[in-house]
Amino acid sequence: MEYQPLKYIFQPSPKLDARTLLLLHGTGGDERDLLPLANQFDPEAHVLSVRGNVLEQGMPRFFRRLAMGVFDEIDVHFRTHELVHFLRDLAVKEDFDENKVVALGFSNGANIAGSLLMLYPELLAGAILFRPMQPLTDLRDGFRTSRQQPVFFSTGASDPTVDPAANTKYVKLLTTNGYRVTRLDVAAGHNLTREDTTRAAEWYQSNFAPA
Ligand code: MLT
């Protein structure tokens, strides 16, 4: 299968060396969904918001799933490589630094961001994972980052889609392999709350001083 380009919105910062916020929507969303959050996190960043290339009954996603919470891991690999290929091309075209990209993803978007952390461990400068699930279970060669990037990981205490023990295992996996994970458990379900975004924005500002 050939890589396809992704639909996207790019909002350049006047500061050329700014960070780039990579926004990744949840199932059924699109590249407009998370745009309103960008300013709260980093008013000086370039903003790149992309739409997943997979359609599930008309709903955009970043990779295929076999059932709720059961991922087609071959497709996770393919779509992650496709996204990185797209990102690297766009970094040249739009002139942003590919080493200064911070991903912010919700649900399925958090899961493709997690796959970036696992398959391209040195790539992202950090990641915000809202309601994530571990996207890959069987990485033969493991993964490791030497950049010790910060990762914000927020779960919903009554989220019916995720097993709390799986969250703990996923946090441990990321930490063991070199990421600095901050976990927040919110009294909520799968939906994103103001507490998630407020705490994540505070976390972002304490980890990423203006570039
Ligand atoms: C979703 O609804 O998107 C799932 O909870 C997560 C996923 O499928 O990646």
Short mmCIF file of N, CA and C and ligand atoms in Angstrom, two decimals, residues 26-27 56 61 63 65 67-71 106-109 111-112 131 133 159 161-162 190, ligand 1:
data_model
loop_
_atom_site.label_atom_id
_atom_site.label_comp_id
_atom_site.label_asym_id
_atom_site.label_seq_id
_atom_site.Cartn_x
_atom_site.Cartn_y
_atom_site.Cartn_z
N GLY A 26 -10.11 12.63 17.87
CA GLY A 26 -10.65 11.30 18.21
C GLY A 26 -11.50 10.75 17.07
N THR A 27 -11.97 9.51 17.22
CA THR A 27 -12.78 8.85 16.20
C THR A 27 -13.99 9.71 15.81
N GLU A 56 -14.06 4.66 9.32
CA GLU A 56 -14.84 3.56 9.89
C GLU A 56 -16.30 4.00 9.84
N ARG A 61 -10.51 8.13 11.35
CA ARG A 61 -9.65 7.61 12.42
C ARG A 61 -8.21 7.61 11.90
N PHE A 63 -6.13 4.92 12.52
CA PHE A 63 -5.78 3.55 12.12
C PHE A 63 -7.02 2.68 12.31
N ARG A 65 -9.46 -0.38 13.52
CA ARG A 65 -9.63 -1.25 14.69
C ARG A 65 -10.51 -2.42 14.29
N ALA A 67 -12.30 -4.19 16.66
CA ALA A 67 -13.48 -4.07 17.53
C ALA A 67 -13.14 -2.91 18.46
N MET A 68 -14.09 -2.53 19.27
CA MET A 68 -13.86 -1.46 20.24
C MET A 68 -12.64 -1.81 21.11
N GLY A 69 -11.62 -0.99 21.04
CA GLY A 69 -10.43 -1.23 21.88
C GLY A 69 -9.52 -2.35 21.39
N VAL A 70 -9.82 -2.92 20.22
CA VAL A 70 -8.95 -3.97 19.66
C VAL A 70 -8.41 -3.46 18.34
N PHE A 71 -7.12 -3.21 18.31
CA PHE A 71 -6.54 -2.50 17.17
C PHE A 71 -5.93 -3.44 16.15
N PHE A 106 -6.46 13.21 21.37
CA PHE A 106 -7.57 12.72 22.19
C PHE A 106 -8.00 11.34 21.66
N SER A 107 -8.11 10.37 22.57
CA SER A 107 -8.65 9.06 22.24
C SER A 107 -7.89 8.42 21.06
N ASN A 108 -8.52 8.18 19.94
CA ASN A 108 -7.79 7.58 18.83
C ASN A 108 -6.58 8.43 18.44
N GLY A 109 -6.71 9.75 18.55
CA GLY A 109 -5.57 10.65 18.27
C GLY A 109 -4.46 10.47 19.29
N ASN A 111 -3.85 7.74 20.66
CA ASN A 111 -3.28 6.41 20.40
C ASN A 111 -2.29 6.43 19.24
N ILE A 112 -2.56 7.23 18.22
CA ILE A 112 -1.55 7.33 17.16
C ILE A 112 -0.34 8.11 17.70
N ARG A 131 -7.08 10.40 27.35
CA ARG A 131 -7.82 9.12 27.26
C ARG A 131 -7.13 8.12 26.32
N MET A 133 -4.99 4.65 25.04
CA MET A 133 -4.84 3.21 25.23
C MET A 133 -3.54 2.80 24.55
N ASP A 159 -14.06 5.83 32.77
CA ASP A 159 -14.05 5.61 31.31
C ASP A 159 -14.34 4.13 31.03
N THR A 161 -14.20 2.55 28.35
CA THR A 161 -13.45 1.95 27.24
C THR A 161 -12.06 1.46 27.67
N VAL A 162 -11.61 1.85 28.86
CA VAL A 162 -10.24 1.49 29.24
C VAL A 162 -10.21 0.83 30.62
N HIS A 190 -15.08 8.96 29.18
CA HIS A 190 -14.15 9.06 28.04
C HIS A 190 -14.06 10.49 27.49
C1 MLT B 1 -11.84 5.40 20.22
O1 MLT B 1 -13.05 5.49 20.37
O2 MLT B 1 -11.26 6.08 19.41
C2 MLT B 1 -11.14 4.38 21.05
O3 MLT B 1 -11.47 4.51 22.35
C3 MLT B 1 -9.69 4.46 20.92
C4 MLT B 1 -9.24 3.97 19.59
O4 MLT B 1 -10.00 3.31 18.91
O5 MLT B 1 -8.09 4.28 19.22
#
